């Protein structure tokens, strides 16, 4: 299987999960009315998806190091299809939450192993480059999903969005079954128990720093996606289709950030790439926060600032992921699970906690994003000022 084929199949297997995360965002108001729940309860759908999406990655990753990538990927895709079918069959709010939980538990396999597959085949600057290609391709799904979701919701109602996800899940499963070849040969597998495998990976403070940066930047992305529709609805009377267009405007900049990381992988040091990404995170968060105090600039600042923040995240994710998994040839599944599981579990828990806040406005959003970007910058400080290597 060529590098290009592997990249395309990796993008395909992650696409259904990425679409699940953003497809319904433009329709949140209409879904709240149809399901007879308060508008501010809809972010729970994303939380119920992200928490199992994070938790189950901790299981899939180490198991894939022992049994191979292919069986775990197919199992996860089948579970995802089951969750989608459940929502289609019983379209009520609590089943929506349950189905979202099952969807997250299933697509966690692809979310975890997309990092391991690249490490199975590539190393060095090639690893950064191909992770950048995967990041660019993966962003096509959330780029298209809000447009598709807004159209389906307006034309056929919110349930049609989950019929669409069910079809995508079935097709993805069939294609992976026929086309995907195992990337982890028997000679590269290990039989180490799960806990010692995690201890082996977490012993590296460099890995922990990269994981912390990914968690911080990802929390900002998830928070922005979860509250964007609510904030825009508070500031204007736009339709779900118009909101979906505004929602996707920052996403091409994520694509651009990932492309820059891929292009500059040979020329720039990892340190320079990460500081450039972090500067974009800080600038984007500052734009969102400052524009909140100017009513005429509030909506524009939300979109433009979000775009700059997404550009930084798009650049940071492939670089930090590559640096984190590079030392772990036989434990890349475990390392990938820790990266993806921690980021998504942390994001889901954070959404639950922010749902308990008495209010959510653009000032609070900007302040939180600035905090996440600041944490990323702190983790990039020299080792002896951030997380020093433990004494042996």
XYZ file of C-alpha atoms in Angstrom:
392
model
C 0.000 0.000 0.000
C 1.546 3.310 -1.138
C 1.933 6.373 1.057
C -0.778 8.224 -0.892
C -3.213 5.306 -0.576
C -2.577 5.127 3.152
C -3.183 8.876 3.530
C -6.461 8.684 1.563
C -7.727 5.672 3.523
C -6.747 7.320 6.810
C -8.711 10.432 5.852
C -11.698 8.273 4.885
C -11.744 6.297 8.133
C -11.617 9.483 10.226
C -14.096 11.441 8.055
C -17.293 10.029 9.563
C -16.148 10.911 13.071
C -15.120 14.437 12.050
C -18.460 14.992 10.325
C -20.358 13.738 13.369
C -18.680 16.430 15.437
C -19.802 19.398 13.301
C -22.641 18.300 10.989
C -25.436 19.387 13.317
C -23.895 22.678 14.510
C -25.935 24.955 12.163
C -29.143 23.137 13.132
C -28.813 23.363 16.908
C -31.682 25.830 17.325
C -34.022 23.764 15.136
C -33.004 20.553 16.910
C -33.732 22.090 20.307
C -37.230 23.033 19.161
C -37.927 19.647 17.549
C -36.600 17.709 20.545
C -38.330 20.034 23.037
C -35.205 20.851 25.025
C -33.518 24.114 25.966
C -31.098 25.526 23.410
C -28.164 25.402 25.823
C -28.536 21.615 26.252
C -27.493 20.855 22.673
C -23.719 21.163 23.399
C -24.261 18.010 25.512
C -24.496 16.089 22.243
C -20.890 16.993 21.455
C -19.814 16.220 25.019
C -21.480 12.787 24.911
C -19.647 12.123 21.662
C -16.225 13.410 22.700
C -15.954 11.708 26.099
C -16.212 8.108 24.766
C -14.252 9.196 21.697
C -11.436 10.026 24.091
C -11.886 7.169 26.576
C -12.044 4.327 24.078
C -8.901 5.474 22.314
C -7.026 4.361 25.441
C -8.287 0.830 24.708
C -7.937 0.673 20.927
C -4.363 1.967 20.828
C -2.587 -0.650 22.992
C -4.729 -3.454 21.561
C -3.692 -2.431 18.043
C -0.020 -2.687 19.072
C -0.720 -6.320 19.974
C -3.296 -7.472 17.397
C -2.708 -5.093 14.478
C -4.520 -2.026 13.162
C -7.016 -3.526 10.712
C -9.256 -5.589 13.078
C -9.568 -2.711 15.551
C -10.458 -0.232 12.802
C -13.197 -2.471 11.410
C -14.615 -3.152 14.871
C -14.764 0.563 15.636
C -16.470 1.433 12.357
C -19.142 -1.227 12.970
C -19.844 0.217 16.439
C -20.141 3.694 14.891
C -22.722 2.412 12.402
C -24.713 0.920 15.292
C -24.837 4.269 17.117
C -25.934 6.110 13.965
C -28.689 3.548 13.315
C -29.962 3.934 16.887
C -30.417 7.708 16.459
C -32.189 7.239 13.134
C -34.546 4.631 14.616
C -35.462 6.566 17.813
C -35.109 10.344 17.283
C -35.577 11.600 20.845
C -33.109 13.639 22.906
C -31.924 10.989 25.357
C -31.485 8.424 22.565
C -29.591 11.107 20.661
C -27.210 11.348 23.601
C -26.902 7.554 23.854
C -26.375 7.181 20.120
C -23.744 9.934 20.185
C -21.954 8.064 22.980
C -21.912 4.860 20.899
C -20.776 6.781 17.813
C -17.883 8.227 19.812
C -16.945 4.813 21.217
C -16.788 3.428 17.680
C -14.999 6.150 15.786
C -12.422 6.351 18.582
C -10.627 3.501 16.788
C -9.930 5.635 13.722
C -9.230 8.689 15.876
C -6.561 6.826 17.790
C -4.969 4.842 14.995
C -4.749 7.640 12.413
C -1.628 8.743 14.314
C -0.200 5.230 14.513
C -0.648 4.432 10.821
C 1.627 7.280 9.767
C 4.281 6.212 12.312
C 4.094 2.632 10.999
C 5.239 3.807 7.571
C 7.166 7.084 7.977
C 9.807 8.728 10.157
C 11.700 12.030 10.439
C 10.554 14.961 8.310
C 8.484 12.545 6.196
C 6.407 11.789 9.287
C 5.676 15.504 9.818
C 4.913 15.947 6.118
C 2.486 13.042 5.873
C 0.839 13.930 9.171
C 0.367 17.388 7.658
C -1.282 15.843 4.586
C -3.583 13.817 6.825
C -4.485 16.921 8.859
C -5.313 18.798 5.645
C -7.463 15.964 4.353
C -9.224 15.403 7.647
C -10.289 19.060 7.706
C -12.260 18.579 4.492
C -14.885 16.658 6.467
C -15.679 19.371 9.060
C -15.359 21.941 6.262
C -18.123 20.283 4.257
C -20.160 18.921 7.169
C -21.820 22.191 8.320
C -22.810 23.017 4.731
C -24.247 19.542 4.257
C -25.921 19.668 7.667
C -27.422 23.108 7.069
C -28.809 22.013 3.691
C -30.201 18.690 4.963
C -31.791 20.372 7.974
C -33.514 23.034 5.866
C -34.720 20.609 3.221
C -35.527 17.426 5.150
C -35.277 18.108 8.900
C -32.583 17.343 11.460
C -33.064 13.533 11.345
C -31.806 13.477 7.746
C -28.361 14.501 9.027
C -28.060 11.252 10.957
C -29.349 9.215 8.006
C -26.481 10.784 6.066
C -23.975 9.812 8.808
C -25.320 6.253 8.785
C -24.766 5.973 5.021
C -21.243 7.450 5.306
C -20.421 4.976 8.094
C -21.605 1.967 6.101
C -19.708 3.022 2.979
C -16.524 3.738 4.941
C -16.679 0.326 6.600
C -17.090 -1.419 3.249
C -14.182 0.460 1.638
C -11.818 -0.139 4.577
C -12.759 -3.839 4.550
C -11.815 -4.181 0.882
C -8.903 -1.764 0.475
C -7.037 -1.367 3.767
C -3.969 -3.547 4.288
C -2.396 -4.132 7.700
C 0.414 -1.626 8.397
C 1.870 -3.277 11.514
C 3.698 -6.528 10.668
C 3.807 -9.351 13.191
C 7.500 -8.745 13.859
C 6.776 -5.193 15.068
C 4.054 -6.130 17.547
C 4.580 -6.605 21.262
C 2.776 -8.481 24.025
C 3.448 -5.994 26.816
C 0.394 -5.483 29.086
C -1.531 -2.250 28.708
C -0.439 -0.492 31.916
C 3.335 -1.021 31.467
C 2.966 0.119 27.851
C 1.414 3.382 29.004
C 4.079 3.787 31.679
C 6.773 3.326 29.046
C 5.368 6.122 26.884
C 4.538 8.521 29.720
C 8.068 8.225 31.106
C 9.145 10.656 28.375
C 8.636 14.265 29.503
C 8.999 15.372 25.871
C 5.956 13.246 25.037
C 4.052 14.764 27.969
C 4.814 18.299 26.772
C 3.561 17.535 23.263
C 0.435 15.919 24.686
C -0.210 18.959 26.892
C 0.091 21.316 23.908
C -2.288 19.201 21.854
C -4.823 19.062 24.691
C -4.735 22.833 25.218
C -5.059 23.758 21.533
C -7.725 21.120 20.916
C -9.817 22.321 23.873
C -9.904 25.754 22.247
C -10.995 24.332 18.883
C -13.745 22.237 20.470
C -15.016 25.107 22.614
C -15.175 27.414 19.587
C -17.087 24.809 17.553
C -19.504 24.054 20.392
C -20.528 27.633 21.203
C -20.160 29.339 17.802
C -23.758 28.763 16.704
C -25.144 29.941 20.052
C -23.029 33.130 20.052
C -23.933 33.998 16.453
C -27.627 33.416 17.182
C -27.377 35.847 20.102
C -25.836 38.521 17.861
C -27.936 38.121 14.700
C -30.981 36.467 13.144
C -29.229 34.380 10.539
C -30.599 31.120 9.101
C -28.961 27.761 9.774
C -27.448 27.837 6.277
C -25.984 31.307 6.838
C -24.577 30.229 10.202
C -23.036 27.175 8.570
C -21.232 29.389 6.029
C -19.821 31.586 8.809
C -18.868 28.479 10.785
C -16.703 27.033 8.011
C -14.881 30.275 7.161
C -12.088 29.673 9.740
C -11.596 26.051 8.679
C -9.619 26.680 5.454
C -7.044 28.454 7.606
C -6.599 25.230 9.585
C -5.932 23.609 6.196
C -3.397 26.350 5.427
C -1.628 25.851 8.761
C -1.304 22.108 8.188
C -0.052 22.755 4.648
C 2.593 25.158 5.931
C 3.780 22.516 8.413
C 4.059 19.962 5.593
C 5.884 22.356 3.265
C 8.343 23.616 5.883
C 9.037 20.236 7.536
C 12.470 19.998 5.892
C 13.467 23.667 6.245
C 12.261 24.736 9.693
C 13.066 23.181 13.040
C 10.253 21.647 15.051
C 10.798 24.360 17.664
C 10.306 27.130 15.084
C 7.211 25.442 13.649
C 5.657 25.139 17.094
C 6.393 28.725 18.129
C 4.905 30.016 14.867
C 1.778 27.955 15.545
C 1.568 29.180 19.135
C 1.879 32.826 18.036
C -1.153 32.289 15.788
C -3.100 30.750 18.689
C -2.345 33.775 20.880
C -3.226 36.284 18.144
C -6.498 34.563 17.247
C -7.630 34.388 20.872
C -6.730 38.059 21.397
C -8.765 39.108 18.333
C -11.842 37.266 19.593
C -11.495 38.798 23.060
C -10.819 42.396 21.975
C -13.567 42.476 19.323
C -16.124 41.497 21.967
C -15.889 45.046 23.346
C -16.747 46.643 19.970
C -20.370 45.797 18.980
C -19.766 46.590 15.300
C -16.765 44.245 15.164
C -18.029 41.428 17.387
C -19.159 38.997 14.689
C -16.232 39.768 12.368
C -13.775 39.360 15.250
C -15.328 36.022 16.174
C -14.885 34.684 12.637
C -11.471 36.244 11.849
C -10.029 35.454 15.271
C -11.325 31.911 14.994
C -9.614 31.586 11.624
C -6.241 32.717 12.990
C -6.603 30.389 15.990
C -7.481 27.486 13.660
C -4.432 28.256 11.503
C -2.232 27.870 14.570
C -3.967 24.634 15.565
C -3.627 23.246 12.031
C 0.100 23.873 12.132
C 0.618 22.638 15.686
C -1.282 19.348 15.511
C 0.833 17.455 12.911
C 4.120 18.789 14.300
C 3.375 17.983 17.948
C 1.883 14.609 17.022
C 4.941 13.665 14.957
C 7.401 14.702 17.662
C 5.401 12.804 20.296
C 5.103 9.448 18.501
C 8.492 9.437 16.704
C 10.456 7.657 19.504
C 7.892 4.841 19.889
C 8.143 2.469 16.926
C 6.654 -0.493 18.834
C 4.318 1.560 20.989
C 2.913 3.984 18.416
C -0.612 2.685 18.998
C -0.293 3.366 22.711
C 1.287 6.777 22.092
C -1.402 7.705 19.561
C -4.111 6.602 21.972
C -2.689 8.809 24.711
C -2.554 11.826 22.392
C -6.004 11.434 20.896
C -7.681 10.036 23.976
C -6.412 12.741 26.314
C -7.258 15.566 23.909
C -10.782 14.386 23.152
C -11.620 13.207 26.663
C -10.331 16.492 28.059
C -12.334 18.420 25.470
C -15.520 16.539 26.291
C -15.135 17.009 30.042
C -14.368 20.688 29.509
C -17.587 21.100 27.494
C -19.540 19.532 30.342
C -17.934 21.944 32.796
C -18.472 25.029 30.631
C -22.125 23.985 30.323
C -22.400 24.629 34.064
C -21.341 28.263 33.673
C -24.195 30.740 34.259
C -23.533 32.245 30.822
C -21.295 31.947 27.773
C -20.446 35.022 25.743
C -17.640 36.131 23.457
C -15.634 37.684 26.276
C -15.575 34.392 28.163
C -14.754 32.489 24.958
C -11.862 34.833 24.133
C -10.509 34.638 27.669
C -10.575 30.853 27.693
C -8.913 30.608 24.283
C -6.207 33.007 25.444
C -5.618 30.793 28.485
C -5.260 27.683 26.293
C -2.822 29.477 23.986
C -0.835 30.707 26.990
C -0.567 27.153 28.325
C 0.745 26.010 24.948
C 3.397 28.745 25.050
C 4.420 27.761 28.593
C 4.891 24.141 27.536
C 7.223 25.315 24.771
C 9.608 26.960 27.212
C 13.019 25.294 27.630
C 12.841 21.953 29.392
C 14.300 23.201 32.645
C 11.577 25.856 32.898
C 8.582 23.757 31.925
C 8.548 20.019 32.513
C 12.125 18.862 33.252
C 13.168 15.314 32.538
C 12.828 13.164 35.675
C 16.012 11.928 37.294
C 16.828 8.333 36.400
